[in-house]
mmCIF file of C-alpha atoms in Angstrom:
data_model
loop_
_atom_site.group_PDB
_atom_site.id
_atom_site.type_symbol
_atom_site.label_atom_id
_atom_site.label_comp_id
_atom_site.label_asym_id
_atom_site.label_seq_id
_atom_site.Cartn_x
_atom_site.Cartn_y
_atom_site.Cartn_z
ATOM 1 C CA MET A 84 130.486 105.268 106.812
ATOM 2 C CA ALA A 85 131.765 104.829 110.352
ATOM 3 C CA LYS A 86 130.294 101.927 112.258
ATOM 4 C CA ALA A 87 128.040 102.954 115.121
ATOM 5 C CA GLN A 88 129.491 102.480 118.588
ATOM 6 C CA LEU A 89 127.882 99.613 120.461
ATOM 7 C CA HIS A 90 127.116 99.717 124.161
ATOM 8 C CA GLU A 91 126.165 96.882 126.495
ATOM 9 C CA ILE A 92 123.558 96.639 129.241
ATOM 10 C CA ASP A 93 122.244 93.847 131.446
ATOM 11 C CA LEU A 94 118.480 93.427 131.069
ATOM 12 C CA LEU A 95 116.835 90.721 133.161
ATOM 13 C CA GLY A 96 120.037 88.705 133.138
ATOM 14 C CA ASN A 97 120.613 89.138 129.395
ATOM 15 C CA THR A 98 123.522 91.086 127.924
ATOM 16 C CA ILE A 99 122.027 93.345 125.273
ATOM 17 C CA GLU A 100 124.105 95.302 122.774
ATOM 18 C CA TYR A 101 122.647 98.597 121.600
ATOM 19 C CA GLU A 102 123.567 101.783 119.813
ATOM 20 C CA VAL A 103 122.425 105.319 120.497
ATOM 21 C CA ARG A 104 121.248 107.680 117.776
ATOM 22 C CA HIS A 105 120.274 111.320 118.209
ATOM 23 C CA SER A 106 117.564 112.590 115.878
ATOM 24 C CA THR A 107 116.171 116.077 115.358
ATOM 25 C CA ASP A 108 112.995 114.461 114.010
ATOM 26 C CA ALA A 109 112.311 112.485 117.181
ATOM 27 C CA SER A 110 109.721 114.104 119.446
ATOM 28 C CA LYS A 111 110.338 111.665 122.299
ATOM 29 C CA PRO A 112 112.786 108.883 123.178
ATOM 30 C CA ARG A 113 112.116 105.484 121.637
ATOM 31 C CA ILE A 114 113.660 102.057 121.199
ATOM 32 C CA ASP A 115 113.898 100.395 117.789
ATOM 33 C CA VAL A 116 114.501 96.630 117.678
ATOM 34 C CA ASP A 117 114.946 94.910 114.315
ATOM 35 C CA ILE A 118 117.011 92.274 112.564
ATOM 36 C CA HIS A 119 120.092 94.499 112.918
ATOM 37 C CA GLY A 120 119.845 94.951 116.684
ATOM 38 C CA VAL A 121 118.709 97.480 119.290
ATOM 39 C CA THR A 122 118.835 101.240 118.718
ATOM 40 C CA VAL A 123 117.893 103.902 121.244
ATOM 41 C CA VAL A 124 116.699 107.008 119.406
ATOM 42 C CA LEU A 125 116.845 110.241 121.407
ATOM 43 C CA PRO A 126 115.530 113.748 120.648
ATOM 44 C CA GLU A 127 117.779 116.778 121.039
ATOM 45 C CA ALA A 128 116.817 117.259 124.691
ATOM 46 C CA PRO A 129 116.074 113.754 126.006
ATOM 47 C CA SER A 130 114.165 113.360 129.259
ATOM 48 C CA VAL A 131 115.807 110.020 130.086
ATOM 49 C CA THR A 132 119.150 108.333 129.529
ATOM 50 C CA PRO A 133 119.423 105.360 127.167
ATOM 51 C CA GLU A 134 120.052 103.088 130.148
ATOM 52 C CA GLU A 135 116.907 104.298 131.938
ATOM 53 C CA LEU A 136 114.779 103.838 128.826
ATOM 54 C CA LEU A 137 116.086 100.320 128.260
ATOM 55 C CA GLN A 138 115.555 99.308 131.884
ATOM 56 C CA GLU A 139 111.987 100.663 131.814
ATOM 57 C CA ASN A 140 111.253 98.503 128.737
ATOM 58 C CA ALA A 141 113.487 95.557 129.624
ATOM 59 C CA ALA A 142 110.951 92.753 129.118
ATOM 60 C CA TRP A 143 109.848 94.079 125.712
ATOM 61 C CA VAL A 144 113.433 94.578 124.498
ATOM 62 C CA VAL A 145 114.496 91.081 125.576
ATOM 63 C CA GLU A 146 111.441 89.470 123.967
ATOM 64 C CA LYS A 147 111.942 91.328 120.678
ATOM 65 C CA THR A 148 115.680 90.602 120.641
ATOM 66 C CA ARG A 149 115.106 86.880 121.191
ATOM 67 C CA GLY A 150 112.554 86.859 118.390
ATOM 68 C CA PHE A 151 115.009 88.321 115.902
ATOM 69 C CA GLU A 152 117.800 86.023 117.095
ATOM 70 C CA LYS A 153 115.520 83.050 116.435
ATOM 71 C CA TYR A 154 114.693 84.513 113.020
ATOM 72 C CA ARG A 155 118.389 84.859 112.125
ATOM 73 C CA ASP A 156 119.022 81.264 113.192
ATOM 74 C CA GLN A 157 116.329 80.084 110.751
ATOM 75 C CA VAL A 158 117.743 81.944 107.752
ATOM 76 C CA PRO A 159 119.221 79.453 105.250
ATOM 77 C CA GLU A 160 122.917 79.730 104.445
ATOM 78 C CA ARG A 161 122.637 80.140 100.691
ATOM 79 C CA GLN A 162 125.624 79.656 98.388
ATOM 80 C CA PHE A 163 125.301 81.270 94.980
ATOM 81 C CA GLU A 164 127.019 78.509 93.081
ATOM 82 C CA GLU A 165 126.068 76.102 90.326
ATOM 83 C CA GLY A 166 124.568 72.934 91.765
ATOM 84 C CA GLU A 167 123.049 74.684 94.787
ATOM 85 C CA SER A 168 119.285 74.534 95.342
ATOM 86 C CA PHE A 169 116.860 77.407 95.831
ATOM 87 C CA PRO A 170 113.113 77.299 96.534
ATOM 88 C CA TYR A 171 110.863 78.194 93.631
ATOM 89 C CA LEU A 172 107.110 78.154 94.260
ATOM 90 C CA GLY A 173 107.700 76.018 97.333
ATOM 91 C CA ASP A 174 109.940 73.339 95.799
ATOM 92 C CA GLU A 175 113.731 73.140 95.763
ATOM 93 C CA HIS A 176 115.262 73.723 92.321
ATOM 94 C CA GLU A 177 118.889 73.118 91.350
ATOM 95 C CA VAL A 178 120.856 75.982 89.786
ATOM 96 C CA VAL A 179 122.272 75.174 86.342
ATOM 97 C CA VAL A 180 124.411 77.558 84.252
ATOM 98 C CA GLU A 181 124.409 76.854 80.530
ATOM 99 C CA GLN A 182 124.485 78.374 77.081
ATOM 100 C CA ARG A 183 120.935 79.531 76.430
ATOM 101 C CA PRO A 184 119.324 82.738 75.126
ATOM 102 C CA SER A 185 117.684 83.567 78.471
ATOM 103 C CA SER A 186 117.282 82.149 81.955
ATOM 104 C CA SER A 187 114.273 79.958 82.617
ATOM 105 C CA VAL A 188 112.719 77.438 85.002
ATOM 106 C CA VAL A 189 112.755 74.000 83.372
ATOM 107 C CA ASP A 190 111.767 70.634 84.878
ATOM 108 C CA GLY A 191 112.604 71.506 88.473
ATOM 109 C CA THR A 192 115.808 73.412 87.654
ATOM 110 C CA LEU A 193 116.725 77.086 87.550
ATOM 111 C CA ARG A 194 118.596 77.277 84.252
ATOM 112 C CA LEU A 195 120.615 80.474 84.074
ATOM 113 C CA ALA A 196 121.960 81.960 80.849
ATOM 114 C CA LYS A 197 125.753 81.721 80.940
ATOM 115 C CA HIS A 198 126.259 85.127 79.302
ATOM 116 C CA HIS A 199 124.132 86.797 82.014
ATOM 117 C CA VAL A 200 126.064 85.064 84.791
ATOM 118 C CA GLU A 201 129.386 86.117 83.237
ATOM 119 C CA ASP A 202 128.199 89.720 82.915
ATOM 120 C CA THR A 203 126.879 89.881 86.487
ATOM 121 C CA SER A 204 126.856 86.882 88.850
ATOM 122 C CA ILE A 205 124.782 83.823 89.687
ATOM 123 C CA GLU A 206 123.071 85.825 92.424
ATOM 124 C CA ARG A 207 122.045 88.664 90.099
ATOM 125 C CA ALA A 208 121.002 86.328 87.278
ATOM 126 C CA LEU A 209 118.932 84.290 89.707
ATOM 127 C CA GLU A 210 117.244 87.384 91.149
ATOM 128 C CA THR A 211 116.460 88.612 87.632
ATOM 129 C CA LEU A 212 114.791 85.277 86.841
ATOM 130 C CA TYR A 213 112.705 85.410 90.017
ATOM 131 C CA ARG A 214 111.666 89.001 89.324
ATOM 132 C CA ARG A 215 110.673 88.375 85.719
ATOM 133 C CA ASN A 216 108.625 85.315 86.584
ATOM 134 C CA ALA A 217 107.146 87.118 89.586
ATOM 135 C CA ARG A 218 105.671 89.807 87.371
ATOM 136 C CA GLN A 219 104.139 87.218 85.046
ATOM 137 C CA ARG A 220 102.629 85.202 87.882
ATOM 138 C CA PHE A 221 101.465 88.217 89.919
ATOM 139 C CA GLU A 222 99.691 89.742 86.921
ATOM 140 C CA ARG A 223 98.077 86.448 85.929
ATOM 141 C CA GLN A 224 96.802 85.693 89.430
ATOM 142 C CA ALA A 225 95.743 89.286 90.093
ATOM 143 C CA ASP A 226 93.716 89.336 86.867
ATOM 144 C CA TYR A 227 92.085 86.029 87.797
ATOM 145 C CA PHE A 228 91.142 86.982 91.355
ATOM 146 C CA ALA A 229 90.198 90.577 90.526
ATOM 147 C CA GLN A 230 87.571 89.296 88.121
ATOM 148 C CA LYS A 231 86.205 86.860 90.697
ATOM 149 C CA MET A 232 86.188 89.527 93.421
ATOM 150 C CA GLY A 233 84.645 92.223 91.251
ATOM 151 C CA VAL A 234 87.479 94.733 91.715
ATOM 152 C CA GLU A 235 89.879 96.523 89.393
ATOM 153 C CA TYR A 236 93.493 97.361 90.116
ATOM 154 C CA GLU A 237 95.581 99.959 88.312
ATOM 155 C CA LYS A 238 98.927 98.183 87.985
ATOM 156 C CA ILE A 239 101.364 95.861 89.709
ATOM 157 C CA GLU A 240 104.785 96.889 90.975
ATOM 158 C CA VAL A 241 107.261 94.122 91.757
ATOM 159 C CA ARG A 242 108.835 95.345 94.992
ATOM 160 C CA ASN A 243 112.147 94.700 96.717
ATOM 161 C CA GLN A 244 111.048 95.181 100.319
ATOM 162 C CA ARG A 245 112.859 93.084 102.882
ATOM 163 C CA THR A 246 109.961 91.943 105.060
ATOM 164 C CA LYS A 247 106.738 93.366 103.619
ATOM 165 C CA TRP A 248 104.985 90.959 101.279
ATOM 166 C CA GLY A 249 102.339 93.162 99.732
ATOM 167 C CA SER A 250 100.659 96.545 99.696
ATOM 168 C CA CYS A 251 97.735 98.291 98.015
ATOM 169 C CA SER A 252 97.789 102.033 97.399
ATOM 170 C CA SER A 253 94.748 104.291 97.252
ATOM 171 C CA ASN A 254 95.209 104.646 93.480
ATOM 172 C CA GLY A 255 94.934 100.875 92.966
ATOM 173 C CA THR A 256 98.605 99.979 92.646
ATOM 174 C CA LEU A 257 99.479 96.556 94.049
ATOM 175 C CA GLY A 258 103.006 96.231 95.408
ATOM 176 C CA LEU A 259 104.131 92.596 95.640
ATOM 177 C CA ASN A 260 107.466 91.256 96.873
ATOM 178 C CA TRP A 261 109.338 89.143 94.308
ATOM 179 C CA ARG A 262 110.627 86.876 97.105
ATOM 180 C CA LEU A 263 107.126 85.419 97.273
ATOM 181 C CA MET A 264 108.187 83.337 94.260
ATOM 182 C CA MET A 265 110.112 81.178 96.737
ATOM 183 C CA ALA A 266 106.868 80.383 98.615
ATOM 184 C CA PRO A 267 104.229 77.780 97.649
ATOM 185 C CA PRO A 268 101.632 78.923 95.064
ATOM 186 C CA LYS A 269 98.820 79.090 97.631
ATOM 187 C CA ILE A 270 100.839 81.586 99.664
ATOM 188 C CA VAL A 271 101.312 83.791 96.603
ATOM 189 C CA ASP A 272 97.581 83.643 95.931
ATOM 190 C CA TYR A 273 96.791 84.543 99.547
ATOM 191 C CA VAL A 274 98.875 87.725 99.367
ATOM 192 C CA VAL A 275 97.305 88.671 96.017
ATOM 193 C CA VAL A 276 93.780 88.127 97.384
ATOM 194 C CA HIS A 277 94.653 90.033 100.569
ATOM 195 C CA GLU A 278 95.823 93.109 98.661
ATOM 196 C CA LEU A 279 92.963 92.998 96.147
ATOM 197 C CA ALA A 280 90.502 92.886 99.053
ATOM 198 C CA HIS A 281 91.848 96.270 100.165
ATOM 199 C CA LEU A 282 90.352 97.752 97.003
ATOM 200 C CA ARG A 283 86.957 97.086 98.587
ATOM 201 C CA GLU A 284 87.846 97.390 102.280
ATOM 202 C CA ALA A 285 90.707 99.742 103.158
ATOM 203 C CA ASN A 286 91.235 98.403 106.679
ATOM 204 C CA HIS A 287 91.273 94.958 108.262
ATOM 205 C CA SER A 288 87.595 94.982 109.233
ATOM 206 C CA SER A 289 85.398 91.898 109.603
ATOM 207 C CA GLU A 290 84.070 92.670 106.113
ATOM 208 C CA PHE A 291 87.634 92.632 104.787
ATOM 209 C CA TRP A 292 88.415 89.210 106.254
ATOM 210 C CA SER A 293 85.068 87.842 105.056
ATOM 211 C CA LEU A 294 86.009 88.867 101.524
ATOM 212 C CA VAL A 295 89.435 87.269 101.852
ATOM 213 C CA ALA A 296 87.900 84.079 103.259
ATOM 214 C CA GLU A 297 85.460 83.907 100.365
ATOM 215 C CA HIS A 298 88.330 83.590 97.885
ATOM 216 C CA ASP A 299 90.892 81.900 100.149
ATOM 217 C CA PRO A 300 89.084 79.746 102.744
ATOM 218 C CA GLU A 301 92.448 78.697 104.239
ATOM 219 C CA TYR A 302 93.745 82.263 104.565
ATOM 220 C CA GLU A 303 94.477 81.867 108.295
ATOM 221 C CA ASP A 304 96.789 78.914 107.606
ATOM 222 C CA HIS A 305 98.447 80.812 104.768
ATOM 223 C CA SER A 306 98.973 83.900 106.904
ATOM 224 C CA GLU A 307 100.443 81.737 109.664
ATOM 225 C CA TRP A 308 102.739 80.046 107.129
ATOM 226 C CA LEU A 309 104.156 83.437 106.143
ATOM 227 C CA THR A 310 104.744 84.326 109.784
ATOM 228 C CA ASP A 311 106.414 81.006 110.587
ATOM 229 C CA ASN A 312 108.444 80.670 107.380
ATOM 230 C CA SER A 313 109.435 84.228 106.478
ATOM 231 C CA ALA A 314 113.073 83.408 107.273
ATOM 232 C CA ARG A 315 113.002 80.752 104.527
ATOM 233 C CA LEU A 316 112.209 83.511 102.017
ATOM 234 C CA VAL A 317 115.383 85.455 102.761
ATOM 235 C CA PHE A 318 117.252 85.482 99.465
ATOM 236 C CA SER A 319 120.720 86.653 100.496
ATOM 237 C CA GLU A 320 122.660 88.356 103.293
ATOM 238 C CA ASP A 321 121.683 91.706 101.763
ATOM 239 C CA ASP A 322 118.140 91.027 102.991
ATOM 240 C CA LEU A 323 119.278 91.110 106.615
#
């Protein structure tokens, strides 16, 4: 796939790189800013030029761009090698590759099965371990809190979303991000409680937050932790 052409513009004294994309689905011009950069999306018959749109929204674009630059600077430089350390439930664990029937977490180490590493890679074997343990922990904690909260969920799906930590569908399916296994246990529990609460309250009403607070009195601190530390939960460059 050809790389999109990048343009440059000066916004409030900042040089901003952006690309332009034309979309038949777009009803009006818009600006998308994410971890990958700035994209101006234009409909087939745009009413403004990309430069005009960016200048009109200069302060917002600069603020968003700086936020993502700060986020990228906080992302750990992970090396998928034996002896490296990765967070597991909030604590750093050393990666060990050895002859064993299956990968496991043992005494503060991530012990990967050598045959799995040889068939794939340390990165893939490590992700598989996180995912497997995520399902076990998510189901155990969801069962525990669902009983306390008086709700029933249908099933749990271990998701691979880049930045979304949890979701709750109308049919009772909880979607939980396996990268949460890098966060402290209380953060995992907060996300589980948050999504279970949606089975009673679909939106973020005062009743919703009261229910969350009942089962996680420190939910505001836990939510803030996720906001402040989300970059620490980036697993690899593929997440960016």
